[in-house]
Amino acid sequence: MTLIMGRRSHKLLSAIFIFLLHLIPALGVISRDGDNNMWCIESERQALLEFKESLINDNNLLSSWGNEDAKKNCCSWERVQCNNQTGHVLELHLDSCGLRGLNSFICSKIGGMMHLDLSSNNLYEGIPDCFMHWQELEILNLAHNNLFAKIPHSMGSLIQLIALDLSNNSLSGELPWSLQNCTLLRFMHLEKNKLSGTIPAWIGERMSSLIILSLRSNIFHGSIQSQICLLTHIKYLDLSQNNISGTIPECLDNLIAMAHKISDVMTNKYFIWNGPEYSFYTDYGSYSDNSVHIIVGWKGNVYEYGKNFGEMRSIDLANNKLTGNIPEGISSLIELKALNLSGNMLTGVIPKNIGKLEQLESLDLSRNRFSGSLPASMVSLHYLGYLDLSYNKLSGRIPTGTQLQSFDPSRFMGNAGLCGPPLTEKCLEDVTPNVGGSKNHQEDRDAGSKIHQGDRDEFWKCLYVGTGFGFAAGFWGVCVSLILNRSWRHAYFLMLINLKDWLYVTIVVHTTILLKMFHNWRLSQLH
């Protein structure tokens, strides 16, 4: 009896086990590739297939995605990476696939995805306002598409976001205030859009961990608020090619990452930086800095940096409407490698301590209204590979150094007062002989020249005044005499009448003679 019961129990357990094996996939929980230990969440697989159906994939790059038995495991699909333990889709790399149409994918729920890259496609639509389903997302790259309309408010739900790249689209409107919830952001690329409004103060107040902030080539206006100086980790700040006005904040010396060489490793759950390389670390794996790209205005050209960006420190405020002086505090950013303030309306002198920026490799101050002489400390910029000071109001001798004289003269053009190499214009002390070889002689000659110039000015002043008084006295003397003396007045007007008659008779007689001569000449020509 016991043996029979044992056999029945064994059969029952086997039946239950087989039933459960068939039940799990039927319930849509997971699917499994028998040749692979990686599990795939069935609901996420279905969402990816629906996404594929909504796309126009001319290149057929997603041919590995399908419902066939050999394609059941979405973790083995191309451009998809899953968590080895949970089966959740962690990364989706669909960049440069020629995709068109985003449709409902963003509004589907794929829990746990951490890296979404749909850059460099042909997506032509607004960004769906459904990011409340993507709260685990850490890297979002929608750059180089044709996306338009406003940045959706729900993007502020991405509280784990580390890198956001929406560059090279046609997005418009102001930055949504909800973005200030993304306090873990390290990289924010919004360049080359049509974004407007002022640069929010909360970028500095709430995103103090930013390392890269690029708002280049938009239509932002207003001033640069002092809260920007709270970005103590910023290494690349690009606000160029906007309509920003006002002055440059005086607090730039608070940008610690540009003022000190950081040699310690900065780590937390999400980010590690050591020397020239970046990496992202999460609970489920790591992302190399190949995922991060930045367009840098560097030495007069534009370059794209990725892996080698770690040592770059740059401030670019070019082509705005900034006024006022360059803050003296900028000289304390001794690790700065590129500074571009060109195309503004800045005035004043170049800071005398600018030579402290010994790591500077690119300096562009062209097309402003700077005046005064070039600081002597500029000879300390030994690494300077690009310099443009053209079209200002600078004057005086160009400091003599190994770097400054190596640049093309066009980098100094438009400054009528500048002289000395590499310009062909010589300075005054180079062309005027110093007779006697003494400073006192030069001072005496300058004093004599000033006295001579003063005498000439006094002479012309007296001449003009005397001529004016003489004309007035003569004119009114004649007029008063004619008014008071009747016989003089009659004689004067009689003279005028006789002069008129004489002129009339003379003109008539000579005209008649000329006409007769002309008539006789014509007759002679005819005969």
Coordinates of C-alpha atoms in Angstrom, one line a residue:
M1 CA 0.0 0.0 0.0
T2 CA 2.8 2.3 0.9
L3 CA 4.6 1.5 -2.3
I4 CA 1.5 2.2 -4.3
M5 CA 1.0 5.6 -2.6
G6 CA 4.7 6.5 -3.1
R7 CA 4.4 5.7 -6.8
R8 CA 1.2 7.8 -7.1
S9 CA 2.9 10.7 -5.2
H10 CA 5.9 10.6 -7.5
K11 CA 3.6 10.7 -10.6
L12 CA 1.7 13.6 -9.1
L13 CA 4.8 15.6 -8.5
S14 CA 6.1 14.9 -11.9
A15 CA 2.8 16.0 -13.5
I16 CA 2.9 19.2 -11.4
F17 CA 6.5 19.9 -12.4
I18 CA 5.8 19.4 -16.1
F19 CA 2.6 21.5 -15.8
L20 CA 4.6 24.4 -14.2
L21 CA 7.2 24.2 -16.9
H22 CA 4.6 24.7 -19.6
L23 CA 2.6 27.3 -17.5
I24 CA 5.4 29.8 -17.0
P25 CA 5.9 30.7 -20.7
A26 CA 2.1 30.7 -21.2
L27 CA 1.7 33.2 -18.5
G28 CA 4.1 35.5 -20.3
V29 CA 6.7 35.8 -17.5
I30 CA 9.9 34.5 -19.2
S31 CA 11.1 32.7 -22.2
R32 CA 14.4 30.8 -22.5
D33 CA 16.8 29.8 -25.1
G34 CA 17.8 26.2 -24.5
D35 CA 21.4 26.9 -25.7
N36 CA 21.8 30.0 -23.6
N37 CA 21.7 30.6 -19.9
M38 CA 20.4 34.1 -20.3
W39 CA 16.7 34.6 -19.6
C40 CA 14.4 37.1 -21.5
I41 CA 11.3 38.7 -20.0
E42 CA 8.5 37.8 -22.3
S43 CA 6.6 41.1 -21.9
E44 CA 9.8 43.0 -22.8
R45 CA 10.3 40.7 -25.9
Q46 CA 6.8 41.5 -27.1
A47 CA 7.4 45.2 -26.5
L48 CA 10.5 45.1 -28.6
L49 CA 8.7 43.2 -31.4
E50 CA 5.9 45.8 -31.4
F51 CA 8.6 48.5 -31.6
K52 CA 10.2 46.7 -34.6
E53 CA 6.8 46.6 -36.3
S54 CA 6.2 50.3 -35.8
L55 CA 9.6 51.1 -37.4
I56 CA 10.6 51.5 -41.0
N57 CA 13.8 49.6 -41.1
D58 CA 15.1 49.9 -44.7
N59 CA 18.5 48.3 -43.8
N60 CA 17.0 45.2 -42.3
L61 CA 19.4 45.5 -39.4
L62 CA 16.9 43.9 -37.0
S63 CA 16.6 40.7 -38.8
S64 CA 17.6 38.8 -35.7
W65 CA 14.4 40.0 -33.9
G66 CA 11.5 37.6 -34.4
N67 CA 9.0 35.0 -33.1
E68 CA 10.7 32.0 -34.6
D69 CA 12.0 29.3 -32.2
A70 CA 15.6 30.2 -32.9
K71 CA 14.8 33.9 -32.1
K72 CA 12.7 33.3 -28.9
N73 CA 15.4 34.7 -26.6
C74 CA 15.5 38.5 -27.1
C75 CA 18.7 38.6 -25.0
S76 CA 20.5 37.0 -28.0
W77 CA 19.2 39.6 -30.5
E78 CA 21.6 42.0 -32.1
R79 CA 21.9 45.5 -30.4
V80 CA 20.2 44.1 -27.2
Q81 CA 21.9 43.5 -23.9
C82 CA 20.2 41.9 -20.9
N83 CA 21.0 41.3 -17.3
N84 CA 22.5 37.9 -16.8
Q85 CA 20.6 37.2 -13.6
T86 CA 17.2 38.8 -14.0
G87 CA 16.7 38.7 -17.8
H88 CA 15.7 42.3 -18.0
V89 CA 16.7 44.3 -21.1
L90 CA 19.4 46.7 -19.9
E91 CA 20.7 48.2 -23.1
L92 CA 19.2 48.9 -26.5
H93 CA 21.7 50.2 -29.1
L94 CA 19.7 51.2 -32.2
D95 CA 22.0 54.0 -33.4
S96 CA 22.6 54.5 -37.1
C97 CA 20.0 52.0 -38.2
G98 CA 18.1 54.2 -40.6
L99 CA 15.0 53.9 -38.5
R100 CA 11.9 56.0 -39.0
G101 CA 9.0 56.2 -36.6
L102 CA 9.1 56.0 -32.8
N103 CA 5.4 55.6 -32.2
S104 CA 4.4 53.8 -28.9
F105 CA 7.8 52.3 -27.9
I106 CA 8.6 55.1 -25.4
C107 CA 5.1 54.6 -23.9
S108 CA 5.6 50.9 -23.5
K109 CA 6.9 49.7 -20.2
I110 CA 10.2 47.9 -20.3
G111 CA 11.2 47.9 -16.6
G112 CA 14.9 48.1 -15.8
M113 CA 16.3 49.4 -19.0
M114 CA 19.3 51.6 -18.3
H115 CA 20.7 52.5 -21.7
L116 CA 18.7 53.6 -24.7
D117 CA 20.4 54.8 -27.8
L118 CA 18.3 55.8 -30.8
S119 CA 20.7 58.4 -32.2
S120 CA 21.6 59.1 -35.8
N121 CA 18.3 57.8 -37.3
N122 CA 15.5 59.5 -39.2
L123 CA 13.0 59.9 -36.4
Y124 CA 10.7 62.7 -37.4
E125 CA 8.2 63.4 -34.6
G126 CA 7.8 64.9 -31.2
I127 CA 9.3 63.0 -28.2
P128 CA 6.5 61.1 -26.5
D129 CA 5.6 62.3 -22.9
C130 CA 5.8 58.8 -21.4
F131 CA 9.1 58.7 -19.6
M132 CA 7.5 58.0 -16.3
H133 CA 7.8 54.3 -17.3
W134 CA 11.6 54.5 -17.6
Q135 CA 12.7 55.5 -14.1
E136 CA 15.7 53.2 -14.2
L137 CA 17.2 54.8 -17.3
E138 CA 20.7 56.1 -16.9
I139 CA 21.8 56.9 -20.5
L140 CA 19.4 58.4 -23.1
N141 CA 20.7 59.3 -26.5
L142 CA 18.3 60.7 -29.1
A143 CA 20.8 62.9 -30.9
H144 CA 21.1 63.4 -34.6
N145 CA 17.5 62.9 -35.6
N146 CA 14.6 65.2 -36.7
L147 CA 12.8 65.4 -33.4
F148 CA 10.7 68.5 -32.9
A149 CA 8.3 70.2 -30.4
K150 CA 9.1 70.6 -26.7
I151 CA 11.1 68.4 -24.4
P152 CA 8.4 66.4 -22.6
H153 CA 7.7 67.2 -18.9
S154 CA 7.9 63.5 -18.0
M155 CA 11.6 63.5 -18.8
G156 CA 12.0 64.8 -15.3
S157 CA 11.0 61.4 -14.1
L158 CA 14.4 60.0 -15.1
I159 CA 15.8 60.5 -11.6
Q160 CA 18.6 58.0 -12.3
L161 CA 19.7 59.7 -15.5
I162 CA 23.5 60.2 -15.9
A163 CA 23.8 61.2 -19.5
L164 CA 21.3 63.0 -21.7
D165 CA 21.9 63.7 -25.3
L166 CA 19.2 65.5 -27.4
S167 CA 21.6 67.4 -29.7
N168 CA 21.2 68.0 -33.4
N169 CA 17.4 68.0 -33.5
S170 CA 14.8 70.7 -33.9
L171 CA 13.5 70.8 -30.3
S172 CA 11.9 74.1 -29.3
G173 CA 10.5 75.9 -26.2
E174 CA 12.0 76.3 -22.8
L175 CA 13.7 73.7 -20.7
P176 CA 11.0 71.9 -18.6
W177 CA 11.4 72.7 -14.9
S178 CA 10.9 69.0 -14.2
L179 CA 14.5 68.4 -15.4
Q180 CA 15.8 69.7 -12.2
N181 CA 14.8 66.3 -10.7
C182 CA 17.6 64.7 -12.7
T183 CA 20.1 65.6 -10.0
L184 CA 22.5 62.8 -11.0
L185 CA 23.2 64.2 -14.5
R186 CA 26.8 64.3 -15.4
F187 CA 26.5 64.9 -19.1
M188 CA 23.8 67.1 -20.8
H189 CA 24.0 67.8 -24.5
L190 CA 21.3 70.0 -25.9
E191 CA 23.2 71.8 -28.6
K192 CA 22.0 72.5 -32.1
N193 CA 18.3 72.8 -31.4
K194 CA 15.8 75.7 -31.2
L195 CA 15.5 75.9 -27.5
S196 CA 14.6 79.3 -26.0
G197 CA 14.0 81.1 -22.8
T198 CA 16.6 81.9 -20.2
I199 CA 19.2 79.5 -18.8
P200 CA 17.5 78.3 -15.6
A201 CA 19.2 78.9 -12.3
W202 CA 18.3 75.4 -11.2
I203 CA 20.9 74.0 -13.5
G204 CA 23.5 75.2 -11.1
E205 CA 21.4 74.7 -8.0
R206 CA 20.2 71.2 -8.7
M207 CA 22.7 69.7 -11.1
S208 CA 25.9 70.4 -9.3
S209 CA 27.4 67.1 -10.5
L210 CA 27.4 68.1 -14.2
I211 CA 30.7 67.5 -15.9
I212 CA 29.6 68.5 -19.4
L213 CA 27.0 71.2 -20.2
S214 CA 26.5 72.1 -23.8
L215 CA 23.7 74.5 -24.8
R216 CA 25.5 75.7 -28.0
S217 CA 23.6 76.8 -31.1
N218 CA 20.1 77.5 -29.6
I219 CA 18.2 80.8 -29.0
F220 CA 18.6 81.2 -25.3
H221 CA 18.5 84.8 -24.1
G222 CA 18.9 86.7 -20.8
S223 CA 22.0 86.7 -18.7
I224 CA 24.3 84.0 -17.3
Q225 CA 23.2 83.8 -13.7
S226 CA 25.7 83.4 -10.8
Q227 CA 24.3 80.0 -10.0
I228 CA 26.3 78.6 -12.9
C229 CA 29.3 78.9 -10.6
L230 CA 27.8 76.1 -8.4
L231 CA 28.8 73.6 -11.0
T232 CA 32.0 72.7 -9.2
H233 CA 32.6 69.5 -11.3
I234 CA 32.1 71.2 -14.6
K235 CA 34.9 70.6 -17.1
Y236 CA 33.2 71.6 -20.3
L237 CA 30.9 74.6 -20.4
D238 CA 29.5 75.6 -23.8
L239 CA 26.9 78.4 -24.1
S240 CA 28.1 79.7 -27.5
Q241 CA 26.0 80.8 -30.4
N242 CA 22.9 82.0 -28.5
N243 CA 21.5 85.5 -27.7
I244 CA 22.9 85.7 -24.2
S245 CA 23.5 89.2 -22.9
G246 CA 24.8 90.8 -19.7
T247 CA 28.2 90.2 -18.1
I248 CA 30.3 87.2 -17.4
P249 CA 29.8 86.2 -13.8
E250 CA 32.6 87.2 -11.4
C251 CA 32.5 83.9 -9.6
L252 CA 34.1 81.7 -12.3
D253 CA 36.9 81.0 -9.9
N254 CA 34.4 78.7 -8.1
L255 CA 34.6 76.2 -11.0
I256 CA 36.9 73.9 -9.0
A257 CA 37.4 71.2 -11.6
M258 CA 38.9 73.9 -13.9
A259 CA 41.0 75.4 -11.1
H260 CA 42.6 72.3 -9.7
K261 CA 44.2 69.2 -11.2
I262 CA 42.1 66.3 -9.8
S263 CA 44.2 63.3 -9.2
D264 CA 42.0 61.4 -6.8
V265 CA 39.5 58.9 -8.1
M266 CA 36.0 60.1 -7.8
T267 CA 33.6 57.2 -7.4
N268 CA 30.0 56.5 -6.4
K269 CA 27.4 53.9 -7.5
Y270 CA 27.1 55.6 -10.9
F271 CA 30.3 57.1 -12.0
I272 CA 34.1 56.8 -11.8
W273 CA 36.7 59.1 -13.3
N274 CA 40.4 58.6 -13.2
G275 CA 42.7 60.5 -15.4
P276 CA 41.6 60.6 -19.1
E277 CA 38.8 58.0 -19.1
Y278 CA 35.2 57.9 -17.9
S279 CA 33.2 54.8 -17.0
F280 CA 29.7 54.3 -15.7
Y281 CA 29.1 51.7 -12.9
T282 CA 25.7 50.4 -12.0
D283 CA 24.3 47.5 -10.1
Y284 CA 24.1 45.5 -13.3
G285 CA 27.3 46.3 -15.1
S286 CA 29.4 49.1 -16.5
Y287 CA 29.4 51.4 -19.5
S288 CA 32.6 52.7 -21.0
D289 CA 33.1 56.3 -22.0
N290 CA 32.6 55.3 -25.6
S291 CA 29.0 56.1 -25.0
V292 CA 29.8 59.8 -24.3
H293 CA 30.7 62.1 -27.2
I294 CA 31.1 65.8 -27.1
I295 CA 31.6 68.4 -29.9
V296 CA 34.4 70.8 -28.9
G297 CA 35.4 74.1 -30.5
W298 CA 39.1 73.5 -30.4
K299 CA 41.9 75.5 -31.9
G300 CA 39.7 77.2 -34.5
N301 CA 38.0 73.9 -35.6
V302 CA 35.3 71.6 -34.4
Y303 CA 36.2 68.1 -33.1
E304 CA 34.2 65.2 -31.6
Y305 CA 35.7 63.9 -28.4
G306 CA 34.8 60.6 -26.8
K307 CA 37.3 58.4 -24.9
N308 CA 40.1 61.0 -24.8
F309 CA 37.9 63.8 -23.4
G310 CA 39.0 63.2 -19.7
E311 CA 41.7 65.9 -19.6
M312 CA 39.7 68.6 -21.6
R313 CA 38.6 71.7 -19.7
S314 CA 36.9 74.3 -21.8
I315 CA 34.8 77.4 -21.6
D316 CA 33.0 78.6 -24.7
L317 CA 30.8 81.7 -24.6
A318 CA 31.4 82.8 -28.2
N319 CA 28.9 84.6 -30.5
N320 CA 26.6 86.0 -27.9
K321 CA 25.9 89.6 -26.8
L322 CA 28.0 89.7 -23.7
T323 CA 29.3 93.0 -22.4
G324 CA 31.6 94.2 -19.6
N325 CA 35.1 93.0 -18.7
I326 CA 36.6 89.6 -18.4
P327 CA 36.5 88.7 -14.7
E328 CA 39.9 88.7 -13.0
G329 CA 39.0 85.4 -11.4
I330 CA 39.2 83.6 -14.7
S331 CA 43.0 83.7 -14.2
S332 CA 42.6 81.2 -11.3
L333 CA 41.3 78.4 -13.6
I334 CA 44.8 77.2 -14.1
E335 CA 43.8 73.8 -15.6
L336 CA 41.8 75.5 -18.4
K337 CA 42.8 74.3 -21.9
A338 CA 40.4 76.2 -24.2
L339 CA 38.8 79.7 -23.7
N340 CA 36.6 81.2 -26.4
L341 CA 35.0 84.6 -25.8
S342 CA 34.9 85.7 -29.5
G343 CA 32.1 87.5 -31.2
N344 CA 30.7 89.4 -28.2
M345 CA 30.8 93.1 -27.1
L346 CA 33.3 92.7 -24.3
T347 CA 35.3 95.7 -23.3
G348 CA 38.2 96.6 -20.9
V349 CA 41.6 95.1 -20.9
I350 CA 42.8 91.5 -21.0
P351 CA 43.4 90.4 -17.4
K352 CA 47.1 91.0 -16.6
N353 CA 47.4 87.6 -14.9
I354 CA 46.1 85.6 -17.9
G355 CA 49.6 84.1 -18.1
K356 CA 48.7 82.0 -15.1
L357 CA 46.7 79.8 -17.4
E358 CA 49.8 77.9 -18.4
Q359 CA 47.9 74.9 -19.6
L360 CA 45.9 77.0 -22.1
E361 CA 46.2 75.6 -25.7
S362 CA 43.5 77.6 -27.4
L363 CA 42.6 81.3 -26.8
D364 CA 40.1 83.2 -28.9
L365 CA 39.2 86.8 -27.9
S366 CA 38.5 88.1 -31.5
R367 CA 35.7 90.4 -32.6
N368 CA 35.2 92.2 -29.3
R369 CA 36.1 95.7 -28.0
F370 CA 39.1 95.0 -25.8
S371 CA 41.6 97.9 -25.4
G372 CA 44.9 98.6 -23.9
S373 CA 48.1 96.6 -24.3
L374 CA 48.6 92.8 -24.3
P375 CA 49.7 91.6 -20.8
A376 CA 53.4 90.8 -20.5
S377 CA 52.4 87.5 -18.7
M378 CA 51.1 86.1 -22.1
V379 CA 54.7 85.0 -22.8
S380 CA 54.1 82.3 -20.1
L381 CA 51.4 80.5 -22.3
H382 CA 54.0 78.0 -23.6
Y383 CA 51.4 75.4 -24.8
L384 CA 49.3 77.9 -26.8
G385 CA 48.6 76.3 -30.2
Y386 CA 45.8 78.6 -31.3
L387 CA 45.4 82.3 -30.7
D388 CA 43.1 84.9 -32.2
L389 CA 43.0 88.5 -31.0
S390 CA 41.8 90.1 -34.2
Y391 CA 39.4 93.0 -34.5
N392 CA 39.6 94.6 -31.2
K393 CA 41.1 98.0 -30.1
L394 CA 44.3 96.7 -28.7
S395 CA 47.5 98.8 -28.8
G396 CA 51.2 98.7 -27.9
R397 CA 53.9 96.2 -28.5
I398 CA 53.1 92.5 -28.8
P399 CA 55.1 90.8 -25.9
T400 CA 58.1 89.0 -27.1
G401 CA 58.0 85.3 -26.4
T402 CA 58.5 81.9 -28.1
Q403 CA 54.8 81.4 -28.8
L404 CA 53.2 84.8 -29.7
Q405 CA 55.7 85.6 -32.5
S406 CA 54.9 82.2 -34.2
F407 CA 51.3 83.0 -35.0
D408 CA 50.1 84.3 -38.3
P409 CA 49.8 88.2 -38.5
S410 CA 46.1 87.8 -39.3
R411 CA 45.5 86.7 -35.7
F412 CA 46.3 90.3 -34.7
M413 CA 44.7 92.2 -37.6
G414 CA 42.1 94.8 -36.9
N415 CA 44.0 96.3 -34.0
A416 CA 45.4 99.6 -35.4
G417 CA 47.5 100.3 -32.3
L418 CA 49.4 96.9 -32.2
C419 CA 53.0 96.8 -33.3
G420 CA 56.0 94.5 -33.4
P421 CA 56.5 91.0 -34.6
P422 CA 54.8 89.1 -36.1
L423 CA 53.2 92.3 -37.5
T424 CA 55.1 94.3 -40.1
E425 CA 54.2 97.5 -38.3
K426 CA 57.1 98.7 -36.2
C427 CA 56.7 100.3 -32.8
L428 CA 57.6 104.0 -32.5
E429 CA 60.7 103.4 -30.4
D430 CA 62.0 101.1 -33.1
V431 CA 61.9 103.8 -35.9
T432 CA 62.6 107.1 -34.1
P433 CA 66.3 107.7 -33.3
N434 CA 67.2 108.5 -29.8
V435 CA 69.6 111.5 -30.3
G436 CA 71.9 111.9 -27.4
G437 CA 70.9 108.5 -26.1
S438 CA 69.3 109.9 -23.1
K439 CA 65.8 109.8 -21.7
N440 CA 66.0 113.6 -20.8
H441 CA 66.6 114.5 -24.4
Q442 CA 63.6 112.5 -25.5
E443 CA 61.5 114.3 -22.9
D444 CA 62.8 117.7 -23.9
R445 CA 62.0 117.0 -27.6
D446 CA 58.5 115.9 -26.7
A447 CA 58.0 119.1 -24.6
G448 CA 59.3 121.3 -27.5
S449 CA 57.0 119.5 -29.9
K450 CA 54.0 120.2 -27.6
I451 CA 54.9 123.9 -27.3
H452 CA 55.3 124.3 -31.1
Q453 CA 52.0 122.6 -31.7
G454 CA 50.4 124.9 -29.1
D455 CA 51.8 128.0 -30.9
R456 CA 50.4 126.8 -34.3
D457 CA 46.9 126.3 -32.7
E458 CA 47.0 129.8 -31.2
F459 CA 47.9 131.4 -34.6
W460 CA 45.0 129.8 -36.5
K461 CA 42.6 130.7 -33.7
C462 CA 43.6 134.4 -33.9
L463 CA 43.4 134.3 -37.8
Y464 CA 39.9 132.9 -37.8
V465 CA 38.6 135.4 -35.2
G466 CA 40.2 138.4 -36.9
T467 CA 38.8 137.5 -40.3
G468 CA 35.3 137.1 -38.9
F469 CA 35.4 140.5 -37.1
G470 CA 36.9 142.3 -40.2
F471 CA 34.2 141.0 -42.5
A472 CA 31.4 142.0 -40.1
A473 CA 32.9 145.5 -39.6
G474 CA 33.3 146.2 -43.3
F475 CA 29.9 144.8 -44.3
W476 CA 28.0 146.8 -41.7
G477 CA 30.1 150.0 -42.3
V478 CA 29.1 150.1 -46.0
C479 CA 25.4 149.3 -45.3
V480 CA 25.1 152.0 -42.6
S481 CA 26.8 154.7 -44.8
L482 CA 24.4 154.1 -47.6
I483 CA 21.4 154.2 -45.3
L484 CA 22.4 157.5 -43.6
N485 CA 23.8 159.5 -46.7
R486 CA 21.2 160.0 -49.5
S487 CA 23.7 161.3 -52.1
W488 CA 26.0 158.3 -51.6
R489 CA 23.0 156.0 -51.8
H490 CA 21.9 157.6 -55.1
A491 CA 25.4 157.5 -56.6
Y492 CA 25.8 153.8 -55.5
F493 CA 22.5 152.7 -57.2
L494 CA 23.3 154.8 -60.3
M495 CA 26.6 153.1 -60.6
L496 CA 24.9 149.7 -60.3
I497 CA 22.4 150.7 -63.1
N498 CA 25.2 151.9 -65.4
L499 CA 27.1 148.7 -64.7
K500 CA 24.1 146.7 -65.6
D501 CA 23.6 148.6 -68.9
W502 CA 27.2 148.2 -69.8
L503 CA 27.2 144.5 -69.2
Y504 CA 24.0 144.1 -71.3
V505 CA 25.3 146.1 -74.3
T506 CA 28.7 144.3 -74.2
I507 CA 27.1 140.9 -74.1
V508 CA 24.7 141.8 -77.0
V509 CA 27.5 143.3 -79.2
H510 CA 29.9 140.4 -78.7
T511 CA 27.1 137.8 -79.2
T512 CA 26.1 139.5 -82.6
I513 CA 29.8 139.5 -83.7
L514 CA 30.2 135.8 -82.9
L515 CA 27.0 134.9 -84.7
K516 CA 28.1 136.7 -87.8
M517 CA 31.5 135.0 -87.7
F518 CA 29.8 131.7 -87.4
H519 CA 27.4 132.4 -90.3
N520 CA 30.3 133.5 -92.6
W521 CA 32.2 130.3 -91.6
R522 CA 29.2 128.1 -92.5
L523 CA 28.9 129.9 -95.9
S524 CA 32.6 129.3 -96.7
Q525 CA 32.2 125.7 -95.9
L526 CA 29.3 125.3 -98.3
H527 CA 31.2 126.9 -101.2

